[in-house]
Short mmCIF file of C-alpha atoms and ligand atoms in Angstrom, two decimals:
data_model
loop_
_atom_site.label_atom_id
_atom_site.label_comp_id
_atom_site.label_asym_id
_atom_site.label_seq_id
_atom_site.Cartn_x
_atom_site.Cartn_y
_atom_site.Cartn_z
CA LEU A 1 -0.28 -0.25 0.22
CA ILE A 2 2.89 2.24 0.76
CA GLY A 3 4.49 1.66 -1.83
CA SER A 4 1.21 2.72 -3.80
CA VAL A 5 0.93 5.50 -2.54
CA SER A 6 4.46 6.87 -2.96
CA ALA A 7 4.05 6.18 -7.19
CA LEU A 8 0.45 8.27 -6.61
CA ALA A 9 1.98 11.23 -4.96
CA LEU A 10 4.94 10.86 -7.61
CA SER A 11 3.13 10.43 -9.93
CA LEU A 12 0.92 13.70 -8.89
CA LEU A 13 4.44 15.62 -8.29
CA ALA A 14 4.85 14.70 -12.04
CA SER A 15 1.19 15.53 -13.36
CA SER A 16 1.07 18.59 -12.04
CA ALA A 17 5.42 19.53 -12.73
CA TYR A 18 6.14 20.70 -9.44
CA ALA A 19 9.38 20.92 -8.66
CA GLN A 20 11.47 20.23 -5.79
CA CYS A 21 13.49 22.77 -4.71
CA ASP A 22 16.81 22.60 -3.39
CA ASP A 23 18.34 25.04 -0.24
CA GLY A 24 19.03 28.06 -1.93
CA GLU A 25 17.28 28.59 -4.56
CA MET A 26 14.63 30.61 -5.24
CA VAL A 27 11.04 29.76 -5.77
CA ILE A 28 8.64 31.65 -8.54
CA LYS A 29 5.62 29.80 -8.17
CA PHE A 30 3.02 30.11 -11.08
CA SER A 31 -0.84 29.83 -10.48
CA HIS A 32 -3.25 29.20 -13.30
CA VAL A 33 -7.11 28.05 -13.86
CA VAL A 34 -6.61 24.95 -16.91
CA ALA A 35 -5.85 21.89 -17.18
CA ALA A 36 -1.96 20.95 -16.84
CA SER A 37 -1.86 19.78 -20.29
CA GLY A 38 -3.60 19.31 -23.42
CA HIS A 39 -4.16 22.96 -23.14
CA PRO A 40 -2.18 26.48 -24.64
CA LYS A 41 -1.80 27.94 -21.13
CA GLY A 42 -1.54 24.39 -19.55
CA ASP A 43 1.00 23.18 -21.64
CA ALA A 44 3.23 26.52 -22.09
CA ALA A 45 3.76 26.98 -17.93
CA THR A 46 4.97 23.82 -18.19
CA MET A 47 7.82 24.83 -21.16
CA LEU A 48 8.64 27.39 -19.10
CA ALA A 49 9.36 25.52 -15.77
CA ASP A 50 11.48 22.31 -17.90
CA ARG A 51 12.93 25.24 -19.41
CA ILE A 52 13.46 27.53 -15.77
CA ASN A 53 13.95 24.50 -13.81
CA ASP A 54 17.43 23.14 -15.71
CA GLU A 55 18.70 25.94 -17.25
CA MET A 56 18.57 28.05 -13.41
CA ASN A 57 18.87 24.83 -12.10
CA GLY A 58 21.20 25.99 -8.75
CA THR A 59 19.39 29.63 -8.60
CA ALA A 60 16.40 29.39 -9.50
CA CYS A 61 13.21 26.75 -9.21
CA MET A 62 9.97 27.03 -10.52
CA GLU A 63 6.45 25.53 -9.21
CA VAL A 64 3.62 25.49 -11.32
CA TYR A 65 -0.13 25.48 -9.92
CA PRO A 66 -2.91 24.50 -12.02
CA ASN A 67 -6.56 24.17 -12.63
CA SER A 68 -7.39 26.56 -9.03
CA THR A 69 -5.37 24.75 -6.53
CA LEU A 70 -3.81 27.51 -5.32
CA TYR A 71 -5.61 30.53 -6.51
CA ASP A 72 -8.04 32.12 -8.80
CA ASP A 73 -7.99 35.16 -11.33
CA ASP A 74 -9.55 37.21 -8.57
CA LYS A 75 -7.14 36.48 -5.68
CA VAL A 76 -4.27 35.93 -7.86
CA MET A 77 -3.66 39.27 -8.27
CA GLU A 78 -3.38 40.12 -4.57
CA ALA A 79 -1.35 37.00 -4.10
CA LEU A 80 1.21 38.51 -7.34
CA LEU A 81 1.07 41.63 -4.99
CA LEU A 82 1.77 40.11 -1.33
CA GLY A 83 4.81 38.24 -3.05
CA ASP A 84 3.22 34.41 -2.36
CA VAL A 85 2.89 33.69 -5.79
CA GLN A 86 5.08 35.48 -8.94
CA LEU A 87 3.38 34.61 -12.00
CA ALA A 88 0.09 34.75 -13.49
CA ALA A 89 -1.87 34.13 -16.60
CA PRO A 90 -4.88 35.16 -16.54
CA SER A 91 -7.49 36.01 -19.26
CA LEU A 92 -6.98 39.81 -20.52
CA SER A 93 -10.70 39.64 -19.85
CA LYS A 94 -9.53 39.91 -15.79
CA PHE A 95 -8.23 43.22 -15.05
CA GLU A 96 -10.62 45.61 -15.31
CA ALA A 97 -10.22 46.09 -11.92
CA TYR A 98 -6.65 47.65 -12.82
CA THR A 99 -6.81 48.94 -16.69
CA LYS A 100 -9.78 49.85 -19.41
CA LYS A 101 -7.52 49.30 -21.88
CA TYR A 102 -7.37 45.47 -21.49
CA ARG A 103 -10.91 45.82 -23.35
CA LEU A 104 -9.62 46.06 -26.56
CA PHE A 105 -9.20 42.09 -26.54
CA ASP A 106 -12.54 42.13 -26.05
CA LEU A 107 -14.37 43.13 -28.70
CA PRO A 108 -16.75 41.00 -30.39
CA PHE A 109 -15.46 40.05 -33.94
CA LEU A 110 -12.61 42.20 -34.02
CA PHE A 111 -9.47 39.81 -35.39
CA SER A 112 -10.47 37.93 -37.96
CA SER A 113 -7.40 35.66 -36.99
CA LEU A 114 -5.07 34.18 -34.71
CA ASP A 115 -2.69 35.28 -36.98
CA ALA A 116 -4.02 38.70 -36.93
CA VAL A 117 -3.85 38.65 -33.26
CA ASN A 118 -0.11 37.90 -33.42
CA SER A 119 0.59 40.42 -35.35
CA PHE A 120 -1.08 42.54 -32.92
CA ILE A 121 0.34 41.71 -30.04
CA ASN A 122 3.95 42.50 -31.94
CA SER A 123 3.43 45.96 -33.04
CA GLU A 124 4.38 48.81 -31.02
CA ASP A 125 0.85 49.12 -29.54
CA GLY A 126 0.99 45.68 -28.43
CA LYS A 127 3.96 45.52 -26.65
CA GLY A 128 3.29 49.16 -25.30
CA MET A 129 0.56 47.49 -23.29
CA LEU A 130 2.07 45.38 -21.57
CA THR A 131 3.21 47.57 -19.08
CA ILE A 132 -0.04 49.91 -18.78
CA MET A 133 -0.30 48.97 -15.17
CA GLU A 134 2.59 49.02 -14.10
CA ASP A 135 1.24 52.01 -11.27
CA GLU A 136 -0.90 48.98 -10.09
CA GLY A 137 2.44 47.31 -9.08
CA TYR A 138 1.90 44.19 -12.10
CA THR A 139 4.22 44.60 -15.09
CA GLY A 140 2.87 42.12 -18.41
CA MET A 141 5.83 40.34 -19.06
CA GLY A 142 4.16 38.70 -22.96
CA TYR A 143 0.78 37.86 -24.78
CA TRP A 144 0.08 33.75 -24.30
CA MET A 145 -2.68 33.74 -26.82
CA SER A 146 -5.34 30.68 -26.82
CA GLY A 147 -7.95 30.56 -29.43
CA LEU A 148 -10.93 32.20 -30.89
CA LYS A 149 -14.33 31.53 -28.55
CA GLN A 150 -17.33 29.67 -29.16
CA PHE A 151 -20.48 29.80 -27.57
CA SER A 152 -22.21 26.57 -26.67
CA ALA A 153 -26.28 25.96 -25.11
CA ASN A 154 -28.66 23.80 -23.47
CA LYS A 155 -30.20 23.92 -26.94
CA PRO A 156 -29.06 24.44 -30.79
CA LEU A 157 -27.98 28.56 -31.35
CA GLU A 158 -27.57 28.53 -34.22
CA VAL A 159 -28.45 33.11 -34.93
CA PRO A 160 -28.20 34.98 -32.00
CA SER A 161 -32.15 35.36 -31.34
CA ASP A 162 -31.84 31.53 -30.80
CA ALA A 163 -29.64 32.67 -27.58
CA SER A 164 -32.86 35.38 -26.55
CA GLY A 165 -33.85 34.99 -22.90
CA LEU A 166 -31.01 32.59 -21.63
CA LYS A 167 -28.17 33.39 -19.07
CA PHE A 168 -24.50 33.22 -20.27
CA ARG A 169 -21.37 32.43 -17.95
CA VAL A 170 -19.05 35.40 -18.76
CA GLN A 171 -15.40 36.45 -17.48
CA THR A 172 -15.48 39.42 -15.45
CA SER A 173 -15.54 41.21 -18.29
CA ASP A 174 -18.32 44.40 -18.56
CA VAL A 175 -17.75 43.38 -22.51
CA ALA A 176 -18.35 40.79 -22.21
CA VAL A 177 -21.96 41.53 -20.35
CA ALA A 178 -22.83 44.16 -23.33
CA MET A 179 -22.55 41.31 -25.82
CA ILE A 180 -24.27 38.86 -24.45
CA GLU A 181 -27.27 41.58 -23.60
CA ALA A 182 -27.07 42.90 -27.38
CA MET A 183 -28.09 39.30 -27.92
CA ASP A 184 -30.66 39.68 -25.95
CA ALA A 185 -29.84 37.34 -23.16
CA SER A 186 -28.71 37.86 -19.24
CA ALA A 187 -25.03 37.51 -18.55
CA GLN A 188 -23.57 35.58 -15.10
CA LYS A 189 -20.14 36.44 -14.13
CA LEU A 190 -18.83 33.36 -12.78
CA ALA A 191 -15.48 32.18 -11.55
CA PHE A 192 -13.40 29.51 -14.36
CA SER A 193 -13.79 26.85 -11.84
CA GLU A 194 -17.57 26.92 -11.00
CA VAL A 195 -18.52 27.01 -15.12
CA TYR A 196 -18.77 22.95 -15.91
CA SER A 197 -21.36 22.89 -12.25
CA ALA A 198 -23.00 25.80 -13.13
CA LEU A 199 -23.93 24.71 -16.87
CA GLN A 200 -24.77 20.70 -15.17
CA THR A 201 -27.06 22.49 -12.46
CA GLY A 202 -28.71 24.95 -14.78
CA VAL A 203 -27.72 27.88 -13.01
CA VAL A 204 -26.85 28.92 -16.42
CA ASP A 205 -27.88 27.94 -19.61
CA GLY A 206 -24.75 28.44 -21.61
CA GLN A 207 -21.15 29.96 -22.38
CA GLU A 208 -18.35 30.92 -24.62
CA ASN A 209 -14.71 29.64 -24.66
CA SER A 210 -12.20 28.37 -26.42
CA TRP A 211 -12.19 24.81 -27.84
CA CYS A 212 -9.94 23.67 -25.48
CA ASN A 213 -11.70 24.95 -22.41
CA ILE A 214 -14.61 23.55 -23.55
CA TYR A 215 -12.81 20.07 -23.98
CA THR A 216 -10.47 19.53 -21.19
CA GLN A 217 -13.37 21.05 -18.31
CA LYS A 218 -15.83 18.73 -20.57
CA PHE A 219 -18.40 21.83 -20.95
CA PHE A 220 -19.00 19.71 -24.26
CA GLU A 221 -20.70 16.78 -22.08
CA VAL A 222 -22.66 18.95 -20.35
CA GLN A 223 -24.39 21.36 -22.95
CA ASP A 224 -26.69 20.83 -26.58
CA GLY A 225 -23.45 21.62 -29.16
CA ILE A 226 -21.28 24.08 -29.93
CA THR A 227 -21.51 26.83 -32.52
CA ASN A 228 -18.22 28.08 -34.22
CA THR A 229 -18.82 31.61 -33.56
CA ASN A 230 -14.81 32.54 -33.14
CA HIS A 231 -16.67 35.35 -32.07
CA GLN A 232 -13.36 37.05 -29.82
CA LEU A 233 -10.48 36.06 -28.63
CA LEU A 234 -8.90 34.71 -25.56
CA SER A 235 -5.90 35.36 -24.50
CA TYR A 236 -3.56 35.71 -22.11
CA LEU A 237 -1.04 38.29 -20.03
CA LEU A 238 1.51 36.47 -18.48
CA VAL A 239 1.76 38.43 -15.65
CA THR A 240 4.30 39.03 -12.46
CA SER A 241 4.95 42.15 -10.06
CA THR A 242 6.77 45.04 -10.49
CA GLU A 243 8.63 45.36 -7.89
CA TRP A 244 9.42 41.32 -7.79
CA LEU A 245 10.82 41.87 -11.37
CA GLU A 246 12.81 45.05 -10.44
CA GLY A 247 13.96 42.99 -7.48
CA LEU A 248 16.39 40.51 -9.14
CA ASP A 249 19.59 40.50 -9.74
CA GLU A 250 20.48 41.90 -13.45
CA GLU A 251 22.04 38.68 -14.05
CA VAL A 252 19.27 36.42 -13.10
CA ARG A 253 16.86 38.70 -14.67
CA ASN A 254 18.07 39.18 -17.42
CA GLN A 255 18.35 34.31 -17.88
CA PHE A 256 14.74 35.07 -16.62
CA VAL A 257 13.23 37.30 -18.97
CA SER A 258 15.16 35.45 -21.81
CA ILE A 259 13.32 32.32 -21.35
CA VAL A 260 10.41 33.72 -20.59
CA GLU A 261 10.39 35.10 -24.20
CA ASP A 262 11.64 31.97 -25.81
CA VAL A 263 8.77 29.81 -24.15
CA THR A 264 6.32 32.66 -25.27
CA LYS A 265 6.64 32.78 -28.76
CA GLN A 266 7.00 28.86 -29.02
CA ALA A 267 3.95 28.62 -26.65
CA ASN A 268 2.01 31.21 -29.05
CA ASP A 269 3.24 29.20 -32.42
CA ASP A 270 1.63 26.25 -31.54
CA VAL A 271 -1.68 27.55 -30.37
CA ALA A 272 -3.27 27.06 -33.89
CA GLN A 273 -2.34 23.62 -33.60
CA LYS A 274 -3.63 22.67 -30.11
CA GLU A 275 -7.12 24.29 -30.60
CA GLU A 276 -7.39 22.32 -33.59
CA THR A 277 -6.78 18.59 -31.57
CA CYS A 278 -8.97 19.95 -29.10
CA ARG A 279 -11.82 20.27 -31.40
CA GLN A 280 -11.04 17.71 -33.14
CA ASN A 281 -11.01 15.69 -29.94
CA ILE A 282 -14.64 16.59 -28.47
CA VAL A 283 -15.90 15.53 -32.38
CA ASP A 284 -14.26 12.21 -31.19
CA ALA A 285 -14.94 12.21 -28.12
CA ASN A 286 -19.02 12.77 -30.15
CA GLY A 287 -20.09 16.33 -29.06
CA GLU A 288 -22.24 18.42 -31.52
CA ILE A 289 -20.14 20.90 -33.12
CA ARG A 290 -22.41 23.28 -35.90
CA GLU A 291 -20.98 25.38 -38.25
CA LEU A 292 -22.24 28.81 -39.46
CA THR A 293 -23.21 30.03 -43.17
CA GLU A 294 -22.26 32.77 -44.49
CA GLU A 295 -25.75 34.25 -43.92
CA GLN A 296 -25.53 33.17 -39.87
CA ARG A 297 -21.97 34.81 -39.71
CA SER A 298 -22.93 37.78 -40.62
CA GLN A 299 -25.68 37.90 -38.08
CA TRP A 300 -23.69 37.35 -35.38
CA LEU A 301 -21.94 40.30 -36.43
CA GLU A 302 -24.59 42.53 -36.53
CA THR A 303 -25.94 41.81 -33.57
CA MET A 304 -22.80 41.85 -31.45
CA LYS A 305 -20.22 44.88 -33.50
CA PRO A 306 -22.84 48.07 -31.95
CA VAL A 307 -20.72 47.19 -28.64
CA TRP A 308 -17.43 48.63 -30.08
CA GLU A 309 -18.61 52.04 -30.10
CA GLN A 310 -20.00 51.56 -26.28
CA PHE A 311 -16.42 50.81 -24.85
CA GLU A 312 -14.85 52.85 -27.60
CA ASP A 313 -13.69 56.05 -24.98
CA ASP A 314 -11.96 53.44 -22.91
CA ILE A 315 -9.73 51.83 -25.34
CA GLY A 316 -9.19 54.84 -27.52
CA ALA A 317 -10.54 54.31 -31.44
CA ASP A 318 -6.86 54.78 -32.41
CA LEU A 319 -6.02 51.64 -30.61
CA ILE A 320 -9.54 49.82 -32.49
CA LYS A 321 -7.82 50.95 -35.68
CA ALA A 322 -4.50 49.66 -35.43
CA ALA A 323 -5.56 46.18 -33.82
CA GLU A 324 -8.47 46.29 -37.12
CA GLY A 325 -5.64 46.74 -39.78
CA SER A 326 -3.55 43.72 -38.57
CA ASN A 327 -6.41 41.63 -40.40
CA SER A 328 -5.16 43.06 -43.54
C1 LMR B 1 -11.94 31.44 -18.53
O1 LMR B 1 -12.60 31.97 -17.37
O2 LMR B 1 -13.12 31.18 -18.60
C2 LMR B 1 -10.85 31.57 -19.02
O3 LMR B 1 -10.58 32.34 -18.41
C3 LMR B 1 -9.91 30.65 -18.18
C4 LMR B 1 -8.51 30.26 -18.52
O4 LMR B 1 -7.98 30.93 -17.94
O5 LMR B 1 -8.52 30.05 -20.00
#
């Protein structure tokens, strides 16, 4: 029995990429809310930990806490400032308390593809937005893309009027609330860890998320089907405490930043493939996926696009234009 318990403990340690830190090593804790693997963020966090634990062995050690096991996305922001964790990667929809500029990324149908997102985040405007929360004590180290979002509900959704009267779970984003209300539906903000049971028990009727979240959290099992709307971006900000980052010895900081940059690039290069695998996994598990005709897609766009105007002052018309320009 003791043997099997310790085998289980070892496999748990391995699967959540917990490192065994040595005395004297600086511990870098990374807390996130998604699956430990088979997900763009879970896999990127593991890749980062592997690189740090290998290349900075003796100096630094990274521990990854996936699946909301340590903090949810609200609490993790406080934990960063308290020094209880050093890295997090909440979605850009979750920074409303700190900046309204990231509302840009939530505008429905802003980006037509992940390539367009990639080109915007690597532009001067995109890079400049990494540091806009420094007065609040946070530095963005990079954008980790996830995917475009899809809607699901407990009934078929083909045109926006099918959603009329339904209640959808949204992230803590006022843009998402406005978008759902434009569909004549109601929105409820809920933590990610609560979504599955809210769908299962009927607290909400539907949700919107990336293929990999819908697959790894099994949302598709408690929904009628998923509609391939690609209506909005899900992307993360890899964020740290400005004070912690600036307090590192220069050499250590440079090595750390350079590993983060490499991993960020590789993770973003891998996203489209990972999302496609998650979509296919849903099909293979007999999940229902609905494709839209051109005519249906333009109805979704017409319904949601007016939301942009409500947030233009918070974001800035120039920034919206620059982001739109990355589609061409
Ligand atoms: C959500 O709350 O739906 C997402 O932000 C979760 C995540 O980190 O992908």
